[in-house]
Amino acid sequence: MAENVQDSVMIEPILEELTISGKPTAGFDEILSRLSTLELFYVKKSEKGVVLLRVESRDIQKRPFLFFIIELGSTGIHLQYSIARDASLKMRRLYVIKMLVSILALIPDAYSPNNAELFQHIDSAIDDLIGSIPPTYSILYNSYDSLYNDYKETRRLNIELTASNKNLAVQAMQLNEENKELKERLQELETYSEESLMVKVQDWIESHGNTIDIEEFSKTLRVPTPRIEQILNKMVSMGYIEVRG
């Protein structure tokens, strides 16, 4: 086991460098001041300009293993970075160039790179990476992208349906309460027998000057109008009351 650890320590990372011409358009003190707020970088002023160092990982002896150094000088940018031997050279190169672009974007009025050279490096890094992707991966990625879009749409619909179901559940509860009230009311209405309802009608007529307002009587006793009309017709046919023109 100890031999494996020693062997892994001996595997040094690959070092790569690239240079892009450029020049400061402000003093290096100004550039240092503006970049010193970057938390992930150690920033210092050198004899040639401003140096930014980022250590991403260290080996077992605490020495920098994955790192990159960006030096903004008076005649150009010097970039040095390490690449783990079991990592993708092309992916690492593109990542470091992206970090360089991000830093330059913070000081566009203080340092001016040669855009033609910078764009050429970016274009070359992207081409190398795209060229290394096998066709089968592209097919898989397209399928993944399509499935992911379907997943997002399905998730959106699920959220909407969940909200809709909650609203329907509330409405169902309200309808159940209303239905319960209607059933109770119907039961109350059905408690009047024909005989008792006839007595109610007779009492009403006597107390209202031998007249009956069917609508008013219906609301007072909470008895459906058709049933009252039916009782009145029966009482007329049985001679209990008579209709006067």
Tab-separated table of C-alpha atoms in Angstrom:
chain	number	residue	atom	x	y	z
A	1	MET	CA	0.000	0.000	0.000
A	2	ALA	CA	2.894	2.372	0.834
A	3	GLU	CA	4.426	1.749	-2.588
A	4	ASN	CA	1.213	2.859	-4.290
A	5	VAL	CA	1.242	6.119	-2.356
A	6	GLN	CA	4.878	6.775	-3.302
A	7	ASP	CA	4.158	6.009	-6.936
A	8	SER	CA	1.227	8.446	-6.959
A	9	VAL	CA	3.441	11.156	-5.429
A	10	MET	CA	5.978	10.738	-8.232
A	11	ILE	CA	3.410	11.384	-10.967
A	12	GLU	CA	3.932	15.074	-11.577
A	13	PRO	CA	1.315	17.058	-13.461
A	14	ILE	CA	1.884	18.317	-16.990
A	15	LEU	CA	2.749	21.999	-17.344
A	16	GLU	CA	1.560	24.129	-20.237
A	17	GLU	CA	2.119	27.778	-21.072
A	18	LEU	CA	0.725	30.278	-23.521
A	19	THR	CA	1.405	33.933	-24.208
A	20	ILE	CA	-0.932	36.601	-25.540
A	21	SER	CA	0.328	40.046	-26.407
A	22	GLY	CA	-1.304	42.986	-24.687
A	23	LYS	CA	-0.650	46.124	-22.687
A	24	PRO	CA	-1.937	47.922	-19.624
A	25	THR	CA	-4.115	50.996	-20.184
A	26	ALA	CA	-3.898	51.925	-16.497
A	27	GLY	CA	-1.202	51.663	-13.863
A	28	PHE	CA	-0.344	48.281	-12.405
A	29	ASP	CA	-1.158	49.634	-8.953
A	30	GLU	CA	-4.713	50.273	-10.180
A	31	ILE	CA	-4.918	46.767	-11.668
A	32	LEU	CA	-3.555	45.255	-8.439
A	33	SER	CA	-6.077	47.179	-6.355
A	34	ARG	CA	-9.027	46.037	-8.430
A	35	LEU	CA	-8.005	42.375	-8.645
A	36	SER	CA	-6.901	41.985	-5.032
A	37	THR	CA	-10.527	41.499	-3.990
A	38	LEU	CA	-10.676	38.123	-5.780
A	39	GLU	CA	-11.033	35.560	-2.986
A	40	LEU	CA	-9.824	32.525	-4.942
A	41	PHE	CA	-6.581	34.114	-6.095
A	42	TYR	CA	-3.359	35.251	-4.525
A	43	VAL	CA	-2.597	38.548	-6.245
A	44	LYS	CA	0.709	40.399	-6.042
A	45	LYS	CA	2.758	42.942	-7.947
A	46	SER	CA	5.931	41.738	-9.653
A	47	GLU	CA	8.761	43.414	-11.527
A	48	LYS	CA	6.943	42.752	-14.797
A	49	GLY	CA	3.401	43.585	-13.750
A	50	VAL	CA	0.664	41.861	-11.747
A	51	VAL	CA	0.636	38.131	-10.994
A	52	LEU	CA	-2.437	36.088	-10.079
A	53	LEU	CA	-1.984	32.617	-8.602
A	54	ARG	CA	-4.679	30.083	-7.898
A	55	VAL	CA	-3.834	26.767	-6.237
A	56	GLU	CA	-6.670	24.302	-6.774
A	57	SER	CA	-5.120	21.265	-5.090
A	58	ARG	CA	-1.906	20.133	-3.404
A	59	ASP	CA	-0.021	16.859	-3.294
A	60	ILE	CA	0.742	14.833	-0.166
A	61	GLN	CA	3.730	17.083	0.603
A	62	LYS	CA	1.422	20.128	0.464
A	63	ARG	CA	3.037	21.354	-2.755
A	64	PRO	CA	0.801	22.921	-5.427
A	65	PHE	CA	-0.459	20.192	-7.730
A	66	LEU	CA	-3.237	21.754	-9.810
A	67	PHE	CA	-2.712	25.481	-10.256
A	68	PHE	CA	-2.545	28.251	-12.795
A	69	ILE	CA	-0.601	31.503	-12.871
A	70	ILE	CA	-1.617	34.556	-14.855
A	71	GLU	CA	0.892	37.365	-15.277
A	72	LEU	CA	-0.332	40.629	-16.758
A	73	GLY	CA	2.787	42.328	-18.055
A	74	SER	CA	3.675	45.481	-19.944
A	75	THR	CA	3.956	43.630	-23.272
A	76	GLY	CA	1.533	40.773	-22.829
A	77	ILE	CA	-0.105	38.051	-20.775
A	78	HIS	CA	1.779	34.951	-19.714
A	79	LEU	CA	-0.335	32.007	-18.622
A	80	GLN	CA	1.056	28.862	-16.984
A	81	TYR	CA	-1.047	25.994	-15.679
A	82	SER	CA	-0.778	22.383	-14.599
A	83	ILE	CA	-2.807	19.426	-15.850
A	84	ALA	CA	-3.246	16.128	-14.048
A	85	ARG	CA	-2.016	13.267	-16.199
A	86	ASP	CA	-5.292	11.391	-15.877
A	87	ALA	CA	-7.359	14.483	-16.801
A	88	SER	CA	-8.445	15.867	-20.159
A	89	LEU	CA	-5.812	18.235	-21.571
A	90	LYS	CA	-8.374	19.911	-23.820
A	91	MET	CA	-10.935	20.428	-21.082
A	92	ARG	CA	-8.289	21.832	-18.742
A	93	ARG	CA	-6.980	24.226	-21.398
A	94	LEU	CA	-10.467	25.547	-22.129
A	95	TYR	CA	-11.205	25.969	-18.415
A	96	VAL	CA	-8.044	27.996	-17.789
A	97	ILE	CA	-8.665	30.229	-20.807
A	98	LYS	CA	-12.207	30.802	-19.554
A	99	MET	CA	-10.799	31.916	-16.185
A	100	LEU	CA	-8.438	34.299	-17.991
A	101	VAL	CA	-11.330	35.829	-19.916
A	102	SER	CA	-13.312	36.216	-16.677
A	103	ILE	CA	-10.421	38.109	-15.074
A	104	LEU	CA	-9.914	40.364	-18.092
A	105	ALA	CA	-13.641	41.143	-18.022
A	106	LEU	CA	-13.119	42.708	-14.578
A	107	ILE	CA	-10.579	45.218	-15.886
A	108	PRO	CA	-11.604	46.005	-19.489
A	109	ASP	CA	-10.557	49.641	-19.093
A	110	ALA	CA	-7.271	48.816	-17.328
A	111	TYR	CA	-5.717	46.104	-19.496
A	112	SER	CA	-6.068	45.537	-23.230
A	113	PRO	CA	-5.162	42.099	-24.624
A	114	ASN	CA	-4.617	41.425	-28.309
A	115	ASN	CA	-8.149	40.267	-29.057
A	116	ALA	CA	-7.166	38.505	-32.276
A	117	GLU	CA	-4.696	36.290	-30.403
A	118	LEU	CA	-7.095	35.771	-27.496
A	119	PHE	CA	-9.965	34.786	-29.785
A	120	GLN	CA	-7.655	32.454	-31.696
A	121	HIS	CA	-6.744	30.613	-28.489
A	122	ILE	CA	-10.406	30.406	-27.491
A	123	ASP	CA	-11.432	29.160	-30.931
A	124	SER	CA	-8.628	26.588	-30.975
A	125	ALA	CA	-9.503	25.303	-27.492
A	126	ILE	CA	-13.182	24.949	-28.380
A	127	ASP	CA	-12.390	23.225	-31.681
A	128	ASP	CA	-10.043	20.771	-29.947
A	129	LEU	CA	-12.679	19.925	-27.372
A	130	ILE	CA	-15.499	19.540	-29.900
A	131	GLY	CA	-13.266	17.471	-32.162
A	132	SER	CA	-12.541	15.054	-29.328
A	133	ILE	CA	-16.236	14.346	-28.712
A	134	PRO	CA	-17.282	11.090	-30.442
A	135	PRO	CA	-20.479	11.086	-32.505
A	136	THR	CA	-22.103	8.645	-30.089
A	137	TYR	CA	-21.640	11.161	-27.270
A	138	SER	CA	-23.301	13.880	-29.329
A	139	ILE	CA	-26.262	11.601	-29.940
A	140	LEU	CA	-26.471	10.770	-26.242
A	141	TYR	CA	-26.199	14.429	-25.265
A	142	ASN	CA	-28.927	15.433	-27.692
A	143	SER	CA	-31.131	12.696	-26.261
A	144	TYR	CA	-30.329	13.854	-22.738
A	145	ASP	CA	-31.052	17.469	-23.629
A	146	SER	CA	-34.382	16.497	-25.165
A	147	LEU	CA	-35.303	14.355	-22.159
A	148	TYR	CA	-34.262	17.116	-19.773
A	149	ASN	CA	-36.502	19.598	-21.559
A	150	ASP	CA	-39.351	17.071	-21.395
A	151	TYR	CA	-38.641	16.613	-17.684
A	152	LYS	CA	-38.799	20.374	-17.042
A	153	GLU	CA	-42.087	20.622	-18.940
A	154	THR	CA	-43.500	17.615	-17.084
A	155	ARG	CA	-42.382	19.093	-13.772
A	156	ARG	CA	-44.039	22.407	-14.647
A	157	LEU	CA	-47.275	20.631	-15.538
A	158	ASN	CA	-47.068	18.585	-12.344
A	159	ILE	CA	-46.783	21.755	-10.260
A	160	GLU	CA	-49.751	23.277	-12.067
A	161	LEU	CA	-51.800	20.088	-11.669
A	162	THR	CA	-50.913	19.883	-7.982
A	163	ALA	CA	-52.118	23.443	-7.467
A	164	SER	CA	-55.237	22.684	-9.522
A	165	ASN	CA	-55.927	19.541	-7.482
A	166	LYS	CA	-55.694	21.557	-4.274
A	167	ASN	CA	-58.223	24.027	-5.634
A	168	LEU	CA	-60.504	21.181	-6.727
A	169	ALA	CA	-60.198	19.589	-3.283
A	170	VAL	CA	-61.268	22.850	-1.646
A	171	GLN	CA	-64.179	23.202	-4.088
A	172	ALA	CA	-65.181	19.573	-3.449
A	173	MET	CA	-65.249	20.221	0.299
A	174	GLN	CA	-67.412	23.283	-0.257
A	175	LEU	CA	-69.771	21.320	-2.497
A	176	ASN	CA	-69.973	18.537	0.077
A	177	GLU	CA	-70.938	21.065	2.735
A	178	GLU	CA	-73.556	22.600	0.448
A	179	ASN	CA	-74.884	19.157	-0.440
A	180	LYS	CA	-75.096	18.276	3.231
A	181	GLU	CA	-77.048	21.464	3.947
A	182	LEU	CA	-79.413	20.755	1.056
A	183	LYS	CA	-80.021	17.226	2.268
A	184	GLU	CA	-80.771	18.490	5.757
A	185	ARG	CA	-83.115	21.073	4.318
A	186	LEU	CA	-84.838	18.478	2.175
A	187	GLN	CA	-85.294	16.271	5.198
A	188	GLU	CA	-86.874	19.170	7.040
A	189	LEU	CA	-89.212	19.785	4.142
A	190	GLU	CA	-90.163	16.170	3.931
A	191	THR	CA	-91.071	16.030	7.620
A	192	TYR	CA	-94.419	17.729	6.914
A	193	SER	CA	-97.071	15.150	6.198
A	194	GLU	CA	-99.975	16.048	3.930
A	195	GLU	CA	-102.307	16.337	6.918
A	196	SER	CA	-99.975	18.607	8.870
A	197	LEU	CA	-99.320	20.724	5.792
A	198	MET	CA	-103.091	21.056	5.206
A	199	VAL	CA	-103.455	22.307	8.776
A	200	LYS	CA	-100.668	24.836	8.151
A	201	VAL	CA	-102.406	26.040	4.993
A	202	GLN	CA	-105.748	26.315	6.799
A	203	ASP	CA	-104.200	28.266	9.668
A	204	TRP	CA	-102.456	30.583	7.210
A	205	ILE	CA	-105.631	31.300	5.250
A	206	GLU	CA	-107.584	32.063	8.420
A	207	SER	CA	-104.867	34.401	9.737
A	208	HIS	CA	-104.420	36.199	6.387
A	209	GLY	CA	-107.963	37.204	5.551
A	210	ASN	CA	-108.873	34.012	3.689
A	211	THR	CA	-105.996	34.504	1.278
A	212	ILE	CA	-102.704	32.764	0.710
A	213	ASP	CA	-99.610	34.017	-1.048
A	214	ILE	CA	-97.997	30.801	-2.222
A	215	GLU	CA	-94.509	32.325	-2.594
A	216	GLU	CA	-94.574	33.901	0.871
A	217	PHE	CA	-96.019	30.733	2.429
A	218	SER	CA	-93.287	28.695	0.695
A	219	LYS	CA	-90.514	30.886	2.062
A	220	THR	CA	-91.957	30.956	5.565
A	221	LEU	CA	-92.353	27.205	5.902
A	222	ARG	CA	-89.432	26.426	3.582
A	223	VAL	CA	-91.671	24.117	1.591
A	224	PRO	CA	-91.252	23.864	-2.200
A	225	THR	CA	-93.879	25.819	-4.160
A	226	PRO	CA	-94.965	22.821	-6.269
A	227	ARG	CA	-95.824	20.857	-3.118
A	228	ILE	CA	-97.902	23.735	-1.745
A	229	GLU	CA	-99.773	23.983	-5.034
A	230	GLN	CA	-100.379	20.253	-4.917
A	231	ILE	CA	-101.779	20.476	-1.372
A	232	LEU	CA	-103.979	23.446	-2.287
A	233	ASN	CA	-105.443	21.547	-5.252
A	234	LYS	CA	-106.139	18.563	-3.040
A	235	MET	CA	-107.791	20.729	-0.375
A	236	VAL	CA	-109.990	22.342	-3.052
A	237	SER	CA	-110.977	18.944	-4.449
A	238	MET	CA	-111.779	17.721	-0.954
A	239	GLY	CA	-113.891	20.827	-0.213
A	240	TYR	CA	-111.706	22.100	2.616
A	241	ILE	CA	-111.219	25.404	0.834
A	242	GLU	CA	-112.778	27.054	-2.170
A	243	VAL	CA	-111.348	29.370	-4.750
A	244	ARG	CA	-113.083	32.696	-5.214
A	245	GLY	CA	-112.640	34.688	-8.391
